[in-house]
mmCIF file of C-alpha atoms in Angstrom:
data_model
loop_
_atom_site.group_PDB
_atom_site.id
_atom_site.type_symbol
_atom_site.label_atom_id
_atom_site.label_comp_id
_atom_site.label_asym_id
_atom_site.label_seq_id
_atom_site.Cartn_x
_atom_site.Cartn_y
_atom_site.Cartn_z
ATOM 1 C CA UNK A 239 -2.576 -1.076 -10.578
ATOM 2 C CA UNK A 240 -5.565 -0.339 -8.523
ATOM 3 C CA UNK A 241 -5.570 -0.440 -4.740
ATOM 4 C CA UNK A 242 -8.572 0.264 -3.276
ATOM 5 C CA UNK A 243 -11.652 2.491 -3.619
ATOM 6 C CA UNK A 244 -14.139 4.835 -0.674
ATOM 7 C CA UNK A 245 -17.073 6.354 -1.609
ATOM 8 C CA UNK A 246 -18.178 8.923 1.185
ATOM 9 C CA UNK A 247 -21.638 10.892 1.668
ATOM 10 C CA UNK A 248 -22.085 14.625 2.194
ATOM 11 C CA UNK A 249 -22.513 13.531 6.015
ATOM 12 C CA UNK A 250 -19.293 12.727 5.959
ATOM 13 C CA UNK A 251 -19.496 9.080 5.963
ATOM 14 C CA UNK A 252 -17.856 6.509 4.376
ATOM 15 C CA UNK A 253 -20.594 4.346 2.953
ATOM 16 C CA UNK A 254 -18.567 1.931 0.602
ATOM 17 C CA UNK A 255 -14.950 0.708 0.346
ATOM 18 C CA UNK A 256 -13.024 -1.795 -1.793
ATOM 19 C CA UNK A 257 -10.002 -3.414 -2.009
ATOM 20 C CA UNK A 258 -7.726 -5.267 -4.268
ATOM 21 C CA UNK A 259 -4.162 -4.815 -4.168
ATOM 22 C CA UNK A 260 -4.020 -3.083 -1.121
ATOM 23 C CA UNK A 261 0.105 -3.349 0.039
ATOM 24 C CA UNK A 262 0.627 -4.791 -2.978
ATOM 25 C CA UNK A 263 3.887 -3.624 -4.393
ATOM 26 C CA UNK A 264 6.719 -4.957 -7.070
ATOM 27 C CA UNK A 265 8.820 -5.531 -4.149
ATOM 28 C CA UNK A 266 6.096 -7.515 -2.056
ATOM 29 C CA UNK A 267 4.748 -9.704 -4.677
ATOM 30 C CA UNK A 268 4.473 -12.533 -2.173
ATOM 31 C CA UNK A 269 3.486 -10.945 0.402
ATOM 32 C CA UNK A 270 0.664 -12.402 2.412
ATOM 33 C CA UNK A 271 -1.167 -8.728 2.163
ATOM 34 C CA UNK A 272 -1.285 -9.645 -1.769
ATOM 35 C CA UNK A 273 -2.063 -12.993 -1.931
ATOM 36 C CA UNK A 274 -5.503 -12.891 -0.386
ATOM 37 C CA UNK A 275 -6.103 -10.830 -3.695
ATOM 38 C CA UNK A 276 -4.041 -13.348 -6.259
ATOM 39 C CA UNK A 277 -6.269 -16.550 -6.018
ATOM 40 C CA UNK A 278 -9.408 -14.365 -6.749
ATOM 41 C CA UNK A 279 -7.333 -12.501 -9.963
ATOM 42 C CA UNK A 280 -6.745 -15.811 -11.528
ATOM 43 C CA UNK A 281 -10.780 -16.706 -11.712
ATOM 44 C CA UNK A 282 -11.547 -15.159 -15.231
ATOM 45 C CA UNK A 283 -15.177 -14.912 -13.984
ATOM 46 C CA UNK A 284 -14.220 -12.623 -11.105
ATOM 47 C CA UNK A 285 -17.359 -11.700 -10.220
ATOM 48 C CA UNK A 286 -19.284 -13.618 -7.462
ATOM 49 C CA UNK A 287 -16.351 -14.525 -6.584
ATOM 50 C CA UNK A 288 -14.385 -11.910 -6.319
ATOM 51 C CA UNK A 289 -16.931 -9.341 -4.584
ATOM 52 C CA UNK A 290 -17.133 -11.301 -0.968
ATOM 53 C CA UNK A 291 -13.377 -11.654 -0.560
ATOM 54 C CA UNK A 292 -12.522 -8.442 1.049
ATOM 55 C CA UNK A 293 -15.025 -8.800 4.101
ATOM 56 C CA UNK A 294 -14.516 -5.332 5.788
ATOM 57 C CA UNK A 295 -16.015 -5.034 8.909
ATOM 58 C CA UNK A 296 -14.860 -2.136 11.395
ATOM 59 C CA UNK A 297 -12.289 -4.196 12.724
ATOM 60 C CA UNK A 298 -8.837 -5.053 10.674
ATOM 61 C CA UNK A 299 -9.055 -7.908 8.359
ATOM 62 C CA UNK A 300 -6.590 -9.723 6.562
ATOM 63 C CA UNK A 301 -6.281 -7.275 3.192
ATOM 64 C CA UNK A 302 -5.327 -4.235 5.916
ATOM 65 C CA UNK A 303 -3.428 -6.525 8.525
ATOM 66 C CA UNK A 304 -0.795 -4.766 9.741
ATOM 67 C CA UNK A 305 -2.199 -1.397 9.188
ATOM 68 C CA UNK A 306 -2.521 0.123 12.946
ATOM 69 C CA UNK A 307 -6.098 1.585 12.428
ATOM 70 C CA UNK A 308 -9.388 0.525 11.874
ATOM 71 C CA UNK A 309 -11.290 1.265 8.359
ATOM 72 C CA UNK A 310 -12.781 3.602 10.386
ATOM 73 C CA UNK A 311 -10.655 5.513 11.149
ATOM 74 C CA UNK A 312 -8.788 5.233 8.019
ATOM 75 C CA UNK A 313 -11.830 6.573 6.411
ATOM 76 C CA UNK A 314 -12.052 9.294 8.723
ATOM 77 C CA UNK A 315 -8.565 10.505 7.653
ATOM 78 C CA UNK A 316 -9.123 9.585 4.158
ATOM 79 C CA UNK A 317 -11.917 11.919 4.195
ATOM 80 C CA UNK A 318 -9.994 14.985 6.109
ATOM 81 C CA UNK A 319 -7.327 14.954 3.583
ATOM 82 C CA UNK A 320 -9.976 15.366 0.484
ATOM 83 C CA UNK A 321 -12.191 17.896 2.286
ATOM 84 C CA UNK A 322 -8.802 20.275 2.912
ATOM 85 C CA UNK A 323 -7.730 19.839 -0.202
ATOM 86 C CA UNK A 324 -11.038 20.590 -1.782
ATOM 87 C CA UNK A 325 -10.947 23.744 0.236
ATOM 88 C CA UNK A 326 -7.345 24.763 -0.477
ATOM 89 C CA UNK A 327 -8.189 24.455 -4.259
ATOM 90 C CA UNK A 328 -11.203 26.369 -3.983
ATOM 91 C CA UNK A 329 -9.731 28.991 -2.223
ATOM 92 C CA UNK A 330 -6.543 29.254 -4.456
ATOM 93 C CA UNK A 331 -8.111 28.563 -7.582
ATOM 94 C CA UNK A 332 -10.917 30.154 -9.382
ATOM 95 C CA UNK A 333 -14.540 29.254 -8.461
ATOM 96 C CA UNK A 334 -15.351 26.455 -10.726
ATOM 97 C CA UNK A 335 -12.137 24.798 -10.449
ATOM 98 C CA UNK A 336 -12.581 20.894 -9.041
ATOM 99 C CA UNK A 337 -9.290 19.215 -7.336
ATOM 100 C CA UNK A 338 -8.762 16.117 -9.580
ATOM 101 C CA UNK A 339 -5.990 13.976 -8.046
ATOM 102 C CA UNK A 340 -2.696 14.022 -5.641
ATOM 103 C CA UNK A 341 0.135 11.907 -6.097
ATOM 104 C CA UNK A 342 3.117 10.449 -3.739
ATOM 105 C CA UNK A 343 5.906 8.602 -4.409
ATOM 106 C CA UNK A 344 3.861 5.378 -3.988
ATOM 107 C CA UNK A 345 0.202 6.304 -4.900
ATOM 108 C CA UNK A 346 -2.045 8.747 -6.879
ATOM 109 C CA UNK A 347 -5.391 9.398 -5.658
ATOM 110 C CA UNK A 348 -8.247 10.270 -7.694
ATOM 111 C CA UNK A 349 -11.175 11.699 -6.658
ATOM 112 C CA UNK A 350 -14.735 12.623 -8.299
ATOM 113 C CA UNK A 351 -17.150 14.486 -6.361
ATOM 114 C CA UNK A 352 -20.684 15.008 -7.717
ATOM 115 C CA UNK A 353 -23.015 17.848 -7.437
ATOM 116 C CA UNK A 354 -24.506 16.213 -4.305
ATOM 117 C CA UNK A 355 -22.147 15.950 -2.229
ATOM 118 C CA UNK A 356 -20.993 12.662 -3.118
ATOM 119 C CA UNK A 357 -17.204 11.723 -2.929
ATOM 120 C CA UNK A 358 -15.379 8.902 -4.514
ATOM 121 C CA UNK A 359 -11.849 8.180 -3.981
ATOM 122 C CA UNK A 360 -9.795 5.618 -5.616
ATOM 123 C CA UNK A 361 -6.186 4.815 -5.224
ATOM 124 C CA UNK A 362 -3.471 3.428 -7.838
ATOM 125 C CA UNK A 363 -0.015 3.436 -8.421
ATOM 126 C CA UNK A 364 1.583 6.459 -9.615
ATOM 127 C CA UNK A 365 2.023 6.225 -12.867
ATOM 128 C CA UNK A 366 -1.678 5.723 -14.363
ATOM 129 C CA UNK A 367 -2.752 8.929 -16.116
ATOM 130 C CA UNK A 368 -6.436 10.121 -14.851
ATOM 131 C CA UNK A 369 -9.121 7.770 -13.744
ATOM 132 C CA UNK A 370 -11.771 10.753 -13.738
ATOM 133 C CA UNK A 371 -13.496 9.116 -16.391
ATOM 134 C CA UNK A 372 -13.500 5.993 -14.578
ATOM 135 C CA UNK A 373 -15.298 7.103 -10.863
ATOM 136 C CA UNK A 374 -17.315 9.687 -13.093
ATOM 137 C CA UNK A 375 -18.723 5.765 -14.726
ATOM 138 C CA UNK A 376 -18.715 4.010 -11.547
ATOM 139 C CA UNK A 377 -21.163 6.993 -10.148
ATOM 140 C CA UNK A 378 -23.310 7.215 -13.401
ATOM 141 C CA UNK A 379 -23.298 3.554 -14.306
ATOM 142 C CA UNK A 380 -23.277 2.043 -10.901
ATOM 143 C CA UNK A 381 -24.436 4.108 -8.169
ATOM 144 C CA UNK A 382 -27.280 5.761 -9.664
ATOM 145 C CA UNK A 383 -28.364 2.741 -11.359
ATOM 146 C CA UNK A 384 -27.848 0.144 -8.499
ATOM 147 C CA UNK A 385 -28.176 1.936 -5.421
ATOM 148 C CA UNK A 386 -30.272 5.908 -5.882
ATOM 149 C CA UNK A 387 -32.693 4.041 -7.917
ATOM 150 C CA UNK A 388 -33.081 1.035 -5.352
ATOM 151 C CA UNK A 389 -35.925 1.853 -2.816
ATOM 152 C CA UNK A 390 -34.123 -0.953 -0.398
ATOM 153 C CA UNK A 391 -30.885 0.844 -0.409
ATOM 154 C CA UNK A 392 -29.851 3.364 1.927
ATOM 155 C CA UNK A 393 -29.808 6.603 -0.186
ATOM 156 C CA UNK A 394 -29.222 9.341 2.212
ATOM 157 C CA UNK A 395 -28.380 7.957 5.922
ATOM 158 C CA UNK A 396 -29.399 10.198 9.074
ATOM 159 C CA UNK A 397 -29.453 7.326 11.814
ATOM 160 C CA UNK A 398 -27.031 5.279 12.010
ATOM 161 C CA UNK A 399 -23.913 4.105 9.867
ATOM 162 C CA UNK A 400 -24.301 2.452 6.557
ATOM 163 C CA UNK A 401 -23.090 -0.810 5.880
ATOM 164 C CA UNK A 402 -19.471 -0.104 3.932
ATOM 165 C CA UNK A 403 -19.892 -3.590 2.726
ATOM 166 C CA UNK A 404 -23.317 -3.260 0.697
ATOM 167 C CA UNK A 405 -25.210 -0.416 1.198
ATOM 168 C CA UNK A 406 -27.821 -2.629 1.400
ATOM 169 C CA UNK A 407 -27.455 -2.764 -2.417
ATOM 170 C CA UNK A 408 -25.828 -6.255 -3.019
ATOM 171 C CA UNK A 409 -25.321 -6.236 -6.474
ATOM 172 C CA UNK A 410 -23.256 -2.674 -6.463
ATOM 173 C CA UNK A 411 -20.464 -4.555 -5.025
ATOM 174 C CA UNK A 412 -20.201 -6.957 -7.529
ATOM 175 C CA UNK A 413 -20.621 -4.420 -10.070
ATOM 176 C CA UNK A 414 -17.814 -1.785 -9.260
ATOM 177 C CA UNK A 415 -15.382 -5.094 -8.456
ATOM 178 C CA UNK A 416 -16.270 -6.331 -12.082
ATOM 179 C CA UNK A 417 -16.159 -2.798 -13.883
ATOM 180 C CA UNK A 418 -12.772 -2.107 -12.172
ATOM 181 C CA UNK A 419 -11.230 -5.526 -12.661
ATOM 182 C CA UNK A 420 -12.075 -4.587 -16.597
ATOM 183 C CA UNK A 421 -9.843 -1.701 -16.527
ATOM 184 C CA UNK A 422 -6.444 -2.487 -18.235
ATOM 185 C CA UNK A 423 -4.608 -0.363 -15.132
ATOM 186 C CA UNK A 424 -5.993 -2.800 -12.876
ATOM 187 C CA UNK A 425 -3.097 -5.080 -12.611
ATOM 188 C CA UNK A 426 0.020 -3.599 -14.187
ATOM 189 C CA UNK A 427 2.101 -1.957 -12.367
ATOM 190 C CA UNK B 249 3.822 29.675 -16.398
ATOM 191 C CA UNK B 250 4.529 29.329 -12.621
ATOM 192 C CA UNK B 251 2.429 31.335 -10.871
ATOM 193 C CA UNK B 252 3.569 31.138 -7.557
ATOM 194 C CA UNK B 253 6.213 29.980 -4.959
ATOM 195 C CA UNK B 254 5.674 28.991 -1.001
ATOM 196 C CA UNK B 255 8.447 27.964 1.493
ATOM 197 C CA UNK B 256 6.959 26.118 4.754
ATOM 198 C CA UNK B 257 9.413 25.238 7.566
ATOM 199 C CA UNK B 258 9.346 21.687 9.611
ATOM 200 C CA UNK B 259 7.019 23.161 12.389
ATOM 201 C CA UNK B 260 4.304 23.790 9.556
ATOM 202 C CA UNK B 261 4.483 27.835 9.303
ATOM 203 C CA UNK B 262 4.635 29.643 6.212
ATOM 204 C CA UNK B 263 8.272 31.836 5.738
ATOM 205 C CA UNK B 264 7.975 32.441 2.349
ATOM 206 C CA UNK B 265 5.547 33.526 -0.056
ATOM 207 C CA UNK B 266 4.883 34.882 -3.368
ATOM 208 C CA UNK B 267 2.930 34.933 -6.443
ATOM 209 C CA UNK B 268 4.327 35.817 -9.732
ATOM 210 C CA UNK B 269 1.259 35.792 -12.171
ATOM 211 C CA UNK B 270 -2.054 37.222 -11.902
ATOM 212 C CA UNK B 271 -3.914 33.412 -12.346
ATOM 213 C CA UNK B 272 -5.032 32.755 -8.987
ATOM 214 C CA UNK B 273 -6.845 34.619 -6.679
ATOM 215 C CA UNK B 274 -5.785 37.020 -3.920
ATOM 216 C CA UNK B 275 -5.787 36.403 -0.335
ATOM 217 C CA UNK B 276 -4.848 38.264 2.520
ATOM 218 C CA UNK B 277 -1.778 37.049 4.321
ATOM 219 C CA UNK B 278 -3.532 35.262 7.118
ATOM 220 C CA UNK B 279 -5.244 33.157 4.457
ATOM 221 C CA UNK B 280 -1.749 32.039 3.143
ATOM 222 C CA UNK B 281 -0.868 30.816 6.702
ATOM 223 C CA UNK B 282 -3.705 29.082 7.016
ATOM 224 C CA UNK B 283 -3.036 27.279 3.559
ATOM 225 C CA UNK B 284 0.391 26.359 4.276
ATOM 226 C CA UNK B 285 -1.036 25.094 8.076
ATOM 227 C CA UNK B 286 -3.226 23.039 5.899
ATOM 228 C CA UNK B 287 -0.929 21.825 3.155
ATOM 229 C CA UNK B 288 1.523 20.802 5.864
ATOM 230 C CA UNK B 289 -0.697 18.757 7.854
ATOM 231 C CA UNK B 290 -2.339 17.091 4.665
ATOM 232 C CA UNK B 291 1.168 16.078 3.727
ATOM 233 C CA UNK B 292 1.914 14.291 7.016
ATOM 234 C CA UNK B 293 -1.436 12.513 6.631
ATOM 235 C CA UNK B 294 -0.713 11.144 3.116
ATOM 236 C CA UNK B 295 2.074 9.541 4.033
ATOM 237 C CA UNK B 296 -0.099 7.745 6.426
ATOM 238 C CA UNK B 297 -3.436 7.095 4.578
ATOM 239 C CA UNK B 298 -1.121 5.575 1.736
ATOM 240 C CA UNK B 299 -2.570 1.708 0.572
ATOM 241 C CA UNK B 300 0.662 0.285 0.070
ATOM 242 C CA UNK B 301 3.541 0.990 3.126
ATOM 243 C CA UNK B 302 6.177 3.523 2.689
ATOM 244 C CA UNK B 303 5.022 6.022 0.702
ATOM 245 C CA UNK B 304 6.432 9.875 1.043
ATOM 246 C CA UNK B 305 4.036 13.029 1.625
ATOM 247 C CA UNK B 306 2.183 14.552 -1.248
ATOM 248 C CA UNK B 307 3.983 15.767 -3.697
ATOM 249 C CA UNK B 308 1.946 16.515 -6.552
ATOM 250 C CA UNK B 309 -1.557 18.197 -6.582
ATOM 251 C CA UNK B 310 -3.491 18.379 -9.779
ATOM 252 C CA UNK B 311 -6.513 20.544 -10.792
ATOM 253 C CA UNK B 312 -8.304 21.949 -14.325
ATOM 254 C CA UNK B 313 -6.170 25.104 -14.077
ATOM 255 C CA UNK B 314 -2.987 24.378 -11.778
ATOM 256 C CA UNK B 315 -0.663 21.824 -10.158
ATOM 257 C CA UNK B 316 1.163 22.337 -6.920
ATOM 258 C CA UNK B 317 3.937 20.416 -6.489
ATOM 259 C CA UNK B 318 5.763 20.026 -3.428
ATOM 260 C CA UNK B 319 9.813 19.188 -3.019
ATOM 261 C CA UNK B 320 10.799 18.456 0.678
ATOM 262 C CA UNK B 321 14.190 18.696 1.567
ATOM 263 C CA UNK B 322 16.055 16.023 4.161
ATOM 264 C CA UNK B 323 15.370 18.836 6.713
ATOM 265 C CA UNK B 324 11.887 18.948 6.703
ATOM 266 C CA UNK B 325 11.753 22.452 4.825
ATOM 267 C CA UNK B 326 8.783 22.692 1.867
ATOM 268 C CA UNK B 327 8.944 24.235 -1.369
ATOM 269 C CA UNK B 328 5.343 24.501 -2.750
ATOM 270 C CA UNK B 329 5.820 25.466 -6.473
ATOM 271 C CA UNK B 330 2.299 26.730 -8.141
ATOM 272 C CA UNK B 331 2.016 26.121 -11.831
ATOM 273 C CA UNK B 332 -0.110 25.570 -15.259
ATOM 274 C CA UNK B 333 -0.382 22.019 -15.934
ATOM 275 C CA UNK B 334 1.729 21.965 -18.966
ATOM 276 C CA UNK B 335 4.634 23.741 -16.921
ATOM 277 C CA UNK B 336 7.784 21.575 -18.037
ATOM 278 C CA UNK B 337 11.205 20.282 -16.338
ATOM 279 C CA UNK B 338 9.503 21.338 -12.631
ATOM 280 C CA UNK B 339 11.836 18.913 -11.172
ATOM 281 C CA UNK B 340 14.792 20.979 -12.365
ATOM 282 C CA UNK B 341 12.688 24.175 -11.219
ATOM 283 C CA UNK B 342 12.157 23.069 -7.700
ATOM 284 C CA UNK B 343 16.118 21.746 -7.467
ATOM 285 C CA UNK B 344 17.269 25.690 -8.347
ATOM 286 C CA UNK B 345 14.988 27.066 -5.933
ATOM 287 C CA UNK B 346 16.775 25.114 -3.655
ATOM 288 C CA UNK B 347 19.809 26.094 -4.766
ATOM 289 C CA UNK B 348 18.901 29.750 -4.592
ATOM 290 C CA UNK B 349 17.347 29.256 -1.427
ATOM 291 C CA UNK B 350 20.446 27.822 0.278
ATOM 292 C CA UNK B 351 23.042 30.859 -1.408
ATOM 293 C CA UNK B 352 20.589 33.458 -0.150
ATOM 294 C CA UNK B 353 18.358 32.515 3.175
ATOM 295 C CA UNK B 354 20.688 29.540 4.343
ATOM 296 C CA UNK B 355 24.033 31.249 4.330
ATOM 297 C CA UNK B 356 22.763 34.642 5.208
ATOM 298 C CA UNK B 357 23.614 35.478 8.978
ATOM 299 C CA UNK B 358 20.973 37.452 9.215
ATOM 300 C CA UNK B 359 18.185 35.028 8.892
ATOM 301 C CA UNK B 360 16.850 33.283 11.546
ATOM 302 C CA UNK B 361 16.097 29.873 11.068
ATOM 303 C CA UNK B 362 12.600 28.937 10.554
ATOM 304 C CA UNK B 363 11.695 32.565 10.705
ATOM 305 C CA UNK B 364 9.781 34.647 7.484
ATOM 306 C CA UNK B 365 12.326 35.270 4.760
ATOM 307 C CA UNK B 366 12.818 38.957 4.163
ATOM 308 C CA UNK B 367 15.861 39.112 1.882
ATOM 309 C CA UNK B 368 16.258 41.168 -0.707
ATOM 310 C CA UNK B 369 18.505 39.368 -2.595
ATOM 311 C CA UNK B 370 16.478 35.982 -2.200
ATOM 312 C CA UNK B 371 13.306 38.009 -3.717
ATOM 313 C CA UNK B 372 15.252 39.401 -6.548
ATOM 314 C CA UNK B 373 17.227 36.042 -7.617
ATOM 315 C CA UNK B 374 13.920 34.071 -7.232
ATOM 316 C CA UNK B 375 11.946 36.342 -9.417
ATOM 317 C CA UNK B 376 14.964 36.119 -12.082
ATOM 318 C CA UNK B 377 14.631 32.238 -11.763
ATOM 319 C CA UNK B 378 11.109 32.455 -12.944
ATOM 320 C CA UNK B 379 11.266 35.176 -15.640
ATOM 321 C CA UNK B 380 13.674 32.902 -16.892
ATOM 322 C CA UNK B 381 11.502 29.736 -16.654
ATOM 323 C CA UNK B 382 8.371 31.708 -17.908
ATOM 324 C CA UNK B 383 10.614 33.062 -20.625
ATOM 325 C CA UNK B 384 11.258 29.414 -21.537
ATOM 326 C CA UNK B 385 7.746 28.615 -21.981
ATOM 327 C CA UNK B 386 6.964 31.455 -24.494
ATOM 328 C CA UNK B 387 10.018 30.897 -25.858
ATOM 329 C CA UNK B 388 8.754 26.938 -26.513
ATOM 330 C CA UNK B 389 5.637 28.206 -28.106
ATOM 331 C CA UNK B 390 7.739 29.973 -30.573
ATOM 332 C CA UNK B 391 7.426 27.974 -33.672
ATOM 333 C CA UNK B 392 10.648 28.901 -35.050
ATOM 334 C CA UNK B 393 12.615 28.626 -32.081
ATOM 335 C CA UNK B 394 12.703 24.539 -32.772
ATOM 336 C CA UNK B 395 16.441 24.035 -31.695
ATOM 337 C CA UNK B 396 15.437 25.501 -28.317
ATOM 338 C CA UNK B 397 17.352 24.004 -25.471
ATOM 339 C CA UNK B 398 15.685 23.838 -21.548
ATOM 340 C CA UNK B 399 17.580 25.198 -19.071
ATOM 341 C CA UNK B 400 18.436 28.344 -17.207
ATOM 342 C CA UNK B 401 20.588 28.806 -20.044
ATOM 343 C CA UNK B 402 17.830 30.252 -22.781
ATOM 344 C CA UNK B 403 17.739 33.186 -20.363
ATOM 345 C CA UNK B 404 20.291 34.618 -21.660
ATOM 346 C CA UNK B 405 17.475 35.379 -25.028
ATOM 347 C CA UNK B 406 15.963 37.887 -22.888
ATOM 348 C CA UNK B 407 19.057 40.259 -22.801
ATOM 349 C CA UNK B 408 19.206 42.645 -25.294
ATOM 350 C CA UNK B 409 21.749 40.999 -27.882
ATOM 351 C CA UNK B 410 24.812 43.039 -27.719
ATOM 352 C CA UNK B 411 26.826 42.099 -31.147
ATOM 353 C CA UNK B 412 30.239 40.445 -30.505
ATOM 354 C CA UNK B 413 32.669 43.327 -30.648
ATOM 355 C CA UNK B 414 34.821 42.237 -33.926
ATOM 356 C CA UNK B 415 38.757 42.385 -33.334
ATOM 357 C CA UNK B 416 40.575 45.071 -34.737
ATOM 358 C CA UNK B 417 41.228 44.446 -38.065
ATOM 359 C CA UNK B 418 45.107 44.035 -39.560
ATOM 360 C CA UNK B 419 45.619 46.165 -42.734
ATOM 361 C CA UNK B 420 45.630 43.560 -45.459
ATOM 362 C CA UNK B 421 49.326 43.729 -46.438
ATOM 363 C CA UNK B 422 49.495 40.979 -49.429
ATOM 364 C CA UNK B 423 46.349 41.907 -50.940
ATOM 365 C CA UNK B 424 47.198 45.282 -51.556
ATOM 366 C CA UNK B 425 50.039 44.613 -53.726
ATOM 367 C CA UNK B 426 52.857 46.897 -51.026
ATOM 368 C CA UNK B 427 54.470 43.475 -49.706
ATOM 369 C CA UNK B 428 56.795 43.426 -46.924
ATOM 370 C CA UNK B 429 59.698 45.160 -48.326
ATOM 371 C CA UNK B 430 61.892 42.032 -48.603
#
């Protein structure tokens, strides 16, 4: 099962997030955290549909009620915990080793970083195997596609904060939730 | 192949370290405080960044050439274990660490708690926990060593096989025809 998905820049910056099952567990199938996901898993189309559920603004929203930050900050701390652990790896570890994922009792996070700078992070349950492959796809099929090669999107952001919703590409959210609805980890637990 | 071993108290400070294998790099000993500083913070973080509620610190990391995994007791201690990717039963490592931990640190009264191990006898049973566990690897690879069992117990190859001493034997009375004189 996938959770949910940042992408940050080499500024440090969140610039995209996701969600799907976010608090979803076995135990909390009916939990009100899930359902905002289950209608939008039932549509076999998935895709107009399922991008504009998961409005995230800076504020919480229904998918992260209950959580006592803002995506904000979330991201902030999302981001510290990747950066040291980049850094402990690279100091422990021989020079071209990459850290691929961590894992907890409840999650594994995967991460992909490309040679500029850019991070992606995605969280599942513990037990799927690698989803390298996957975020190495989402940044070769998507991003570079939908959003480097858009003159409209923001590419590199000095000024200002990026919109985590868009990135003024609208069609990259539609195409990472469809890509990673595809994937047969998506939904089983 | 484990290649090295770290032991962080609750307060975040490295007592413990050491590396058994020549696969990682060196740092000084300030760098290893900082690490464990870092590791310990990043696993009270985890716990918190986690998508679904409840989840424990980190207690796997995975790269191309190592994982750390990370066993933390009900008292807040950390054992950081340091090994190849293919490393087997690491549960059952980290749970005899433990165990050796708490016959030789715990139960010495001369260690202060929290405070850097420096115990002899904790150094030398450690580093005969892991020849045996590295032992068990090469042993593995050994493709006529199939009935190979895991566990501490295939240490016991890497003695030098002393033959079973044979009893005495009894002069063989019927065979040789003197009888028993009845």
């Amino acid at each position: 099962m996938i959770y949910n998905m940042y992408i940050f820049d080499r500024h440090c910056q969140c610039i995209y997030y996701h969600d799907w099952h976010r608090g979803h567990t076995a135990k909390t199938a009916f939990d009100p955290h899930g359902s905002n996901n289950d209608p939008l898993a039932s549509h076999p189309s998935g895709g107009a549909g399922g991008g504009g559920s998961t409005t995230t603004t800076t504020t919480m929203t229904d998918p992260r009620q209950g959580m006592n930050m803002s995506l904000e900050e979330e991201g902030k701390l999302v981001y510290g915990v990747v950066y040291s652990l980049r850094n402990l790896v690279k100091k422990l570890g021989k020079s071209q080793d990459g850290f691929i994922a961590y894992k907890t009792s409840h999650y594994k996070l995967h991460y992909y970083e490309t040679l500029t700078g850019l991070k992606f992070v995605i969280n599942s349950d513990p037990n799927v195997e690698s989803l390298q492959q996957a975020l190495r796809q989402i940044y070769t099929q998507l991003y570079v596609e939908l959003v480097v090669k858009n003159p409209l999107a923001c590419a590199t952001v000095t000024t200002g904060q990026v919109n985590p919703e868009t990135m003024g590409a609208e069609g990259f959210r539609n195409g990472v939730d469809r890509f990673v609805r595809s994937l047969t980890m998506f939904d089983t637990l | 192949m484990i290649f090295s071993i770290y032991i962080i108290n609750k307060a975040g400070g490295l007592v413990y370290n050491k590396d058994y294998s020549e696969g990682l790099s060196k740092l000084t000993s300030n760098e290893y405080l900082v690490l464990a500083g870092t590791f310990h913070g990043v696993h009270a973080i985890t716990s918190k960044i986690s998508p679904v509620p409840g989840s424990s610190g980190i207690e796997m990391l995975e790269t191309d050439t190592f994982r750390i995994h990370c066993f933390q007791t009900l008292t807040g201690t950390k054992f950081l274990l340091v090994a190849d990717p293919q490393q087997p039963s690491i549960d059952l490592i980290l749970k005899k660490i433990y165990e050796t931990y708490s016959d030789y640190t715990v139960k010495n009264p001369f260690q202060n708690p929290e405070m850097p191990i420096r115990s002899e006898q904790f150094d030398v049973h450690l580093l005969k926990l892991v020849k045996s566990f590295n032992g068990l690897v090469v042993n593995n690879s050994n493709p006529y060593n199939v009935g190979n069992n895991a566990g501490v117990n295939a240490s016991l190859q890497s003695q030098p096989h002393i033959p079973p001493s044979l009893p005495p034997t009894l002069p063989n009375i019927a065979s040789s025809g003197q009888g028993l004189g009845f």
